[in-house]
Short mmCIF file of C-alpha atoms in Angstrom, two decimals:
data_model
loop_
_atom_site.label_atom_id
_atom_site.label_comp_id
_atom_site.label_asym_id
_atom_site.label_seq_id
_atom_site.Cartn_x
_atom_site.Cartn_y
_atom_site.Cartn_z
CA MET K 161 -0.19 0.33 0.20
CA SER K 162 1.39 3.28 -1.23
CA ASN K 163 1.42 6.71 1.25
CA ALA K 164 -1.20 8.07 -0.64
CA ALA K 165 -3.81 5.04 -0.13
CA ALA K 166 -2.65 5.02 3.88
CA ARG K 167 -3.65 7.87 3.81
CA ASN K 168 -6.96 7.80 1.59
CA SER K 169 -7.85 4.00 2.79
CA HIS K 170 -11.20 3.25 5.28
CA PRO K 171 -10.87 3.43 8.15
CA LEU K 172 -11.22 -0.60 8.43
CA ASP K 173 -7.86 -0.46 6.94
CA ALA K 174 -6.27 1.88 9.75
CA MET K 175 -8.28 -0.54 12.32
CA VAL K 176 -6.03 -2.81 10.87
CA ALA K 177 -2.51 -1.35 10.86
CA ILE K 178 -3.07 -0.44 14.75
CA SER K 179 -3.95 -3.65 15.78
CA ASP K 180 -0.63 -4.64 14.11
CA VAL K 181 0.88 -2.11 16.25
CA VAL K 182 -1.02 -3.62 18.92
CA THR K 183 0.11 -7.18 18.78
CA ASN K 184 3.38 -6.83 16.97
CA HIS K 185 6.33 -5.99 20.28
CA ARG K 186 9.12 -4.56 17.79
CA TYR K 187 5.85 -2.43 16.05
CA ALA K 188 5.11 -0.71 19.13
CA GLN K 189 9.00 -0.32 19.91
CA ILE K 190 9.94 1.75 16.97
CA TYR K 191 6.59 3.15 17.02
CA ALA K 192 7.55 4.60 20.32
CA ARG K 193 10.92 5.04 19.47
CA VAL K 194 10.17 7.82 16.67
CA LEU K 195 8.25 9.66 19.54
CA THR K 196 10.85 9.86 21.63
CA LEU K 197 13.70 10.38 18.59
CA ASP K 198 11.62 13.20 16.78
CA THR K 199 12.25 12.44 13.47
CA PRO K 200 15.13 9.33 13.62
CA THR K 201 16.54 7.30 10.80
CA VAL K 202 16.30 3.39 9.94
CA GLU K 203 20.13 3.41 11.74
CA GLU K 204 19.42 5.81 14.48
CA LEU K 205 15.98 3.49 15.36
CA SER K 206 18.31 0.11 15.73
CA GLU K 207 21.02 1.75 18.07
CA GLY K 208 17.92 1.47 20.73
CA LEU K 209 17.07 -2.21 19.47
CA ASP K 210 17.46 -5.84 19.89
CA SER K 211 17.08 -5.59 15.84
CA SER K 212 19.20 -5.75 12.99
CA THR K 213 19.12 -2.78 11.45
CA THR K 214 17.42 -4.90 8.07
CA THR K 215 14.78 -6.36 10.69
CA VAL K 216 14.33 -2.33 11.34
CA TYR K 217 14.20 -1.28 8.11
CA GLU K 218 11.77 -3.40 7.00
CA ASP K 219 9.76 -2.69 9.74
CA VAL K 220 9.32 0.79 8.73
CA LYS K 221 8.59 0.24 5.29
CA HIS K 222 5.81 -2.16 6.78
CA LEU K 223 4.73 0.87 9.05
CA VAL K 224 5.08 3.28 6.33
CA GLU K 225 3.08 1.67 4.01
CA SER K 226 0.47 0.94 6.71
CA GLY K 227 0.45 5.11 7.17
CA ILE K 228 1.23 4.24 10.85
CA LEU K 229 5.19 6.52 10.21
CA GLU K 230 5.61 8.94 7.28
CA ARG K 231 8.57 9.54 5.91
CA VAL K 232 9.48 12.93 5.82
CA THR K 233 12.84 13.29 4.08
CA ASP K 234 13.15 12.89 0.68
CA THR K 235 16.90 12.28 0.51
CA GLN K 236 18.68 9.67 2.23
CA PRO K 237 19.10 8.79 4.44
CA HIS K 238 15.28 8.81 5.37
CA ARG K 239 14.10 10.68 8.01
CA TYR K 240 10.10 9.49 10.04
CA GLN K 241 8.09 10.81 12.04
CA ALA K 242 4.79 8.76 14.51
CA ARG K 243 1.43 9.57 12.53
CA GLN K 244 -1.05 10.79 15.82
CA ILE K 245 -3.39 8.25 15.63
CA ASP K 246 -6.81 8.60 17.63
CA LEU K 247 -8.91 5.46 17.44
CA SER K 248 -12.27 4.97 19.86
CA VAL K 249 -13.32 0.97 19.91
CA GLN K 250 -16.81 0.74 21.53
CA THR K 251 -18.42 -2.39 22.73
CA ASP K 252 -21.86 -3.02 24.40
CA ASP K 253 -20.22 -1.92 27.93
CA ASP K 254 -17.45 0.54 27.09
CA SER K 255 -15.24 2.96 24.94
CA TYR K 256 -11.64 2.28 24.91
CA ARG K 257 -8.90 4.89 23.48
CA ILE K 258 -6.35 3.72 21.53
CA THR K 259 -3.75 6.14 21.32
CA PRO K 260 0.40 7.00 20.76
CA SER K 261 0.02 6.33 24.79
CA LEU K 262 -0.58 2.78 24.40
CA PHE K 263 1.95 2.54 22.00
CA VAL K 264 4.61 3.29 24.41
CA ALA K 265 2.89 1.67 27.15
CA LEU K 266 3.58 -1.35 25.06
CA ALA K 267 7.11 -0.82 24.10
CA ARG K 268 7.78 -0.74 27.49
CA ARG K 269 6.71 -4.08 28.59
CA GLU K 270 9.83 -5.42 28.26
CA THR K 271 11.87 -3.01 30.60
CA ASN K 272 9.04 -2.46 32.94
CA GLU K 273 8.06 -5.28 34.87
CA ASN K 274 4.97 -3.84 36.76
CA ILE K 275 3.85 -3.25 32.53
CA ARG K 276 4.13 -6.56 31.81
CA LEU K 277 2.45 -7.97 35.21
CA PHE K 278 -0.34 -5.70 34.44
CA LEU K 279 -0.53 -7.16 30.65
CA ASP K 280 0.01 -10.36 31.92
CA ARG K 281 -3.01 -10.11 34.32
CA HIS K 282 -5.13 -8.02 32.38
CA GLY K 283 -4.21 -7.81 28.52
CA VAL K 284 -4.06 -5.10 26.05
CA GLY K 285 -8.18 -4.12 27.09
CA GLY K 286 -6.78 -3.52 31.09
CA LEU K 287 -4.03 -1.64 29.44
CA ALA K 288 -6.00 0.78 27.67
CA SER K 289 -8.77 1.40 30.13
CA GLY K 290 -5.45 1.98 32.80
CA LEU K 291 -4.65 4.78 30.54
CA GLU K 292 -8.15 6.34 30.73
CA TYR K 293 -7.65 6.66 34.39
CA ALA K 294 -4.01 7.49 33.89
CA HIS K 295 -5.94 10.80 32.17
CA ASP K 296 -7.79 11.20 35.04
CA TYR K 297 -5.35 10.61 37.79
CA VAL K 298 -2.80 13.83 36.02
CA ARG K 299 -5.13 15.75 35.58
CA GLY K 300 -6.33 15.45 39.40
CA GLN K 301 -9.64 13.46 38.73
CA MET K 302 -8.88 9.74 40.16
CA ASN K 303 -6.81 7.75 42.69
CA ALA K 304 -5.93 4.33 43.13
CA ARG K 305 -8.68 3.57 45.55
CA ILE K 306 -11.75 4.50 42.82
CA MET K 307 -10.29 2.87 40.39
CA ALA K 308 -9.20 -0.17 42.60
CA ARG K 309 -13.25 0.39 43.62
CA GLU K 310 -14.10 0.25 39.91
CA GLN K 311 -12.04 -2.55 38.46
CA ASP K 312 -11.88 -4.84 41.51
CA PHE K 313 -8.57 -4.29 41.30
CA PRO K 314 -6.06 -4.48 44.96
CA VAL K 315 -5.14 -1.04 46.00
CA LEU K 316 -1.78 -1.29 45.83
CA GLU K 317 -1.84 -2.53 42.13
CA ALA K 318 -4.09 0.07 40.56
CA GLU K 319 -1.61 3.23 41.71
CA THR K 320 1.26 1.08 40.80
CA ILE K 321 0.05 1.21 37.62
CA LEU K 322 -1.27 4.50 37.87
CA GLN K 323 2.18 5.33 38.64
CA GLU K 324 3.73 3.90 35.66
CA LEU K 325 1.22 5.11 33.07
CA ARG K 326 1.52 8.74 34.04
CA ASP K 327 4.93 8.39 33.14
CA VAL K 328 4.11 7.28 30.01
CA LEU K 329 1.53 9.94 29.82
CA LEU K 330 4.44 12.65 30.11
CA ASP K 331 6.69 11.36 28.55
CA VAL K 332 4.47 11.45 25.29
CA ASP K 333 2.64 14.32 26.43
CA PRO K 334 5.25 16.72 28.75
CA ASP K 335 2.70 19.13 29.15
CA PHE K 336 -0.23 16.47 29.66
CA GLU K 337 0.16 17.31 33.68
CA GLU K 338 -1.37 19.17 36.09
CA THR K 339 -1.97 20.08 39.70
CA PRO K 340 -4.40 18.00 41.04
CA ASP K 341 -6.57 18.74 43.46
CA ILE K 342 -5.76 16.06 46.46
CA ASP K 343 -9.00 17.25 48.98
CA GLU K 344 -11.21 17.24 46.29
CA LEU K 345 -9.96 13.86 45.20
CA ASP K 346 -10.14 12.99 49.36
CA ALA K 347 -13.42 14.19 49.74
CA ALA K 348 -14.83 12.93 46.39
CA VAL K 349 -13.65 9.22 48.42
CA ASP K 350 -14.92 9.82 51.64
CA GLU K 351 -17.94 10.74 50.38
CA TRP K 352 -18.30 7.88 48.48
CA SER K 353 -17.54 5.66 51.15
CA GLU K 354 -19.89 7.02 53.28
CA GLU K 355 -22.89 5.81 50.71
#
Protein backbone atom coordinates (compact mmCIF):
# COMPACT_ATOMS: atom_id res chain seq x y z
CA MET A 1 0.00 0.00 0.00
CA SER A 2 1.46 3.38 -0.97
CA ASN A 3 1.56 6.40 1.34
CA ALA A 4 -1.28 8.00 -0.60
CA ALA A 5 -3.34 4.85 -0.31
CA ALA A 6 -2.67 4.63 3.43
CA ARG A 7 -3.74 8.25 4.00
CA ASN A 8 -6.94 7.85 1.98
CA SER A 9 -7.76 4.31 2.97
CA HIS A 10 -10.89 3.06 4.63
CA PRO A 11 -11.03 3.34 8.44
CA LEU A 12 -10.93 -0.47 8.65
CA ASP A 13 -7.50 -0.40 6.95
CA ALA A 14 -6.32 2.00 9.65
CA MET A 15 -7.75 -0.30 12.30
CA VAL A 16 -5.87 -3.29 10.87
CA ALA A 17 -2.63 -1.28 10.77
CA ILE A 18 -3.13 -0.22 14.39
CA SER A 19 -3.87 -3.83 15.30
CA ASP A 20 -0.47 -4.78 13.84
CA VAL A 21 1.24 -2.36 16.21
CA VAL A 22 -0.78 -3.57 19.20
CA THR A 23 0.06 -7.22 18.54
CA ASN A 24 3.65 -6.88 17.27
CA HIS A 25 6.09 -5.83 19.98
CA ARG A 26 8.77 -4.67 17.52
CA TYR A 27 6.29 -2.39 15.76
CA ALA A 28 5.26 -0.88 19.10
CA GLN A 29 8.93 -0.37 20.03
CA ILE A 30 9.68 1.31 16.71
CA TYR A 31 6.65 3.59 16.98
CA ALA A 32 7.61 4.55 20.54
CA ARG A 33 11.23 5.24 19.54
CA VAL A 34 10.15 7.39 16.59
CA LEU A 35 8.05 9.45 19.01
CA THR A 36 10.98 9.74 21.42
CA LEU A 37 13.71 10.51 18.88
CA ASP A 38 11.71 12.97 16.75
CA THR A 39 12.31 12.14 13.06
CA PRO A 40 15.05 9.51 13.36
CA THR A 41 16.69 7.53 10.58
CA VAL A 42 16.49 3.73 10.47
CA GLU A 43 20.08 3.59 11.70
CA GLU A 44 19.22 5.77 14.71
CA LEU A 45 16.19 3.60 15.44
CA SER A 46 18.13 0.36 15.27
CA GLU A 47 20.72 1.57 17.81
CA GLY A 48 18.25 1.19 20.65
CA LEU A 49 16.58 -2.02 19.55
CA ASP A 50 17.56 -5.68 19.75
CA SER A 51 16.88 -6.14 16.05
CA SER A 52 19.22 -5.82 13.09
CA THR A 53 19.17 -2.70 10.95
CA THR A 54 17.73 -4.80 8.11
CA THR A 55 14.85 -5.97 10.30
CA VAL A 56 14.19 -2.43 11.53
CA TYR A 57 14.27 -1.18 7.92
CA GLU A 58 11.67 -3.79 6.88
CA ASP A 59 9.51 -2.97 9.91
CA VAL A 60 9.71 0.77 9.20
CA LYS A 61 8.83 0.13 5.56
CA HIS A 62 5.75 -1.84 6.65
CA LEU A 63 4.72 0.87 9.13
CA VAL A 64 5.08 3.57 6.46
CA GLU A 65 3.05 1.56 3.95
CA SER A 66 0.32 1.01 6.54
CA GLY A 67 0.23 4.70 7.45
CA ILE A 68 1.50 4.40 11.03
CA LEU A 69 4.79 6.18 10.26
CA GLU A 70 5.50 8.84 7.67
CA ARG A 71 8.73 9.48 5.77
CA VAL A 72 9.49 13.18 6.14
CA THR A 73 12.58 13.53 3.93
CA ASP A 74 13.17 12.75 0.29
CA THR A 75 16.94 12.49 0.57
CA GLN A 76 18.98 9.68 2.10
CA PRO A 77 19.06 8.82 4.90
CA HIS A 78 15.30 9.06 5.18
CA ARG A 79 13.82 10.41 8.39
CA TYR A 80 10.50 9.29 9.83
CA GLN A 81 7.86 10.62 12.15
CA ALA A 82 5.01 8.93 13.94
CA ARG A 83 1.49 9.73 12.86
CA GLN A 84 -0.83 10.81 15.62
CA ILE A 85 -3.29 8.03 16.25
CA ASP A 86 -6.56 8.41 18.10
CA LEU A 87 -9.00 5.58 17.49
CA SER A 88 -12.06 4.94 19.62
CA VAL A 89 -13.35 1.40 19.93
CA GLN A 90 -16.89 1.01 21.20
CA THR A 91 -18.19 -2.19 22.76
CA ASP A 92 -21.58 -2.84 24.33
CA ASP A 93 -20.37 -1.86 27.78
CA ASP A 94 -17.39 0.43 27.24
CA SER A 95 -15.36 2.47 24.85
CA TYR A 96 -11.58 2.49 24.59
CA ARG A 97 -9.16 4.91 22.99
CA ILE A 98 -6.10 3.73 21.14
CA THR A 99 -3.52 6.51 21.21
CA PRO A 100 0.28 6.80 20.97
CA SER A 101 0.37 6.37 24.75
CA LEU A 102 -0.92 2.81 24.40
CA PHE A 103 1.83 1.98 21.91
CA VAL A 104 4.48 3.47 24.21
CA ALA A 105 3.12 1.51 27.19
CA LEU A 106 3.17 -1.69 25.11
CA ALA A 107 6.74 -0.98 24.01
CA ARG A 108 7.83 -0.62 27.65
CA ARG A 109 6.66 -4.06 28.68
CA GLU A 110 10.14 -5.49 28.04
CA THR A 111 11.85 -3.02 30.35
CA ASN A 112 9.11 -2.29 32.89
CA GLU A 113 8.15 -5.20 35.09
CA ASN A 114 5.05 -3.47 36.47
CA ILE A 115 3.60 -2.87 33.01
CA ARG A 116 4.51 -6.44 31.96
CA LEU A 117 2.76 -7.92 35.02
CA PHE A 118 -0.30 -5.73 34.49
CA LEU A 119 -0.47 -6.83 30.84
CA ASP A 120 -0.14 -10.48 31.87
CA ARG A 121 -3.04 -10.09 34.32
CA HIS A 122 -5.37 -7.80 32.37
CA GLY A 123 -4.31 -7.87 28.71
CA VAL A 124 -4.17 -5.01 26.23
CA GLY A 125 -7.78 -4.05 27.01
CA GLY A 126 -6.91 -3.69 30.67
CA LEU A 127 -3.92 -1.54 29.76
CA ALA A 128 -6.11 0.67 27.54
CA SER A 129 -8.55 1.05 30.45
CA GLY A 130 -5.65 1.81 32.76
CA LEU A 131 -4.57 4.62 30.44
CA GLU A 132 -8.05 6.14 30.63
CA TYR A 133 -7.81 6.12 34.41
CA ALA A 134 -4.27 7.50 34.20
CA HIS A 135 -5.50 10.46 32.10
CA ASP A 136 -7.85 11.39 34.92
CA TYR A 137 -5.17 10.60 37.51
CA VAL A 138 -2.73 13.05 35.93
CA ARG A 139 -5.47 15.69 35.79
CA GLY A 140 -6.18 15.17 39.49
CA GLN A 141 -9.62 13.66 38.88
CA MET A 142 -8.83 10.08 39.87
CA ASN A 143 -6.95 8.20 42.55
CA ALA A 144 -5.92 4.60 43.06
CA ARG A 145 -8.72 3.82 45.52
CA ILE A 146 -11.40 4.79 43.00
CA MET A 147 -9.75 2.81 40.19
CA ALA A 148 -9.33 -0.19 42.50
CA ARG A 149 -12.99 -0.09 43.49
CA GLU A 150 -14.29 0.33 39.94
CA GLN A 151 -11.99 -2.30 38.41
CA ASP A 152 -11.97 -4.68 41.38
CA PHE A 153 -8.15 -4.43 41.71
CA PRO A 154 -6.08 -4.30 44.86
CA VAL A 155 -5.33 -0.64 45.67
CA LEU A 156 -1.57 -1.25 45.48
CA GLU A 157 -1.88 -2.65 41.95
CA ALA A 158 -4.00 0.34 40.89
CA GLU A 159 -1.52 2.81 42.42
CA THR A 160 1.45 1.05 40.81
CA ILE A 161 -0.01 1.01 37.30
CA LEU A 162 -1.30 4.57 37.59
CA GLN A 163 2.22 5.75 38.45
CA GLU A 164 3.76 3.80 35.55
CA LEU A 165 1.14 5.02 33.07
CA ARG A 166 1.46 8.57 34.38
CA ASP A 167 5.11 8.43 33.31
CA VAL A 168 4.08 7.12 29.88
CA LEU A 169 1.54 9.92 29.40
CA LEU A 170 4.04 12.59 30.43
CA ASP A 171 6.73 11.15 28.17
CA VAL A 172 4.36 11.20 25.19
CA ASP A 173 2.99 14.67 26.03
CA PRO A 174 5.13 16.58 28.58
CA ASP A 175 2.59 19.44 28.69
CA PHE A 176 -0.17 17.09 29.83
CA GLU A 177 0.35 17.30 33.60
CA GLU A 178 -1.86 19.47 35.72
CA THR A 179 -1.67 19.93 39.47
CA PRO A 180 -4.09 17.57 41.20
CA ASP A 181 -6.44 18.81 43.90
CA ILE A 182 -5.76 16.17 46.57
CA ASP A 183 -8.34 17.59 49.00
CA GLU A 184 -11.06 17.36 46.33
CA LEU A 185 -10.09 13.76 45.54
CA ASP A 186 -10.08 12.76 49.21
CA ALA A 187 -13.48 14.42 49.72
CA ALA A 188 -14.89 12.48 46.75
CA VAL A 189 -13.55 9.19 48.11
CA ASP A 190 -14.87 9.96 51.60
CA GLU A 191 -18.28 10.84 50.14
CA TRP A 192 -18.36 7.60 48.18
CA SER A 193 -17.35 5.49 51.19
CA GLU A 194 -20.12 7.06 53.33
CA GLU A 195 -22.79 5.98 50.82
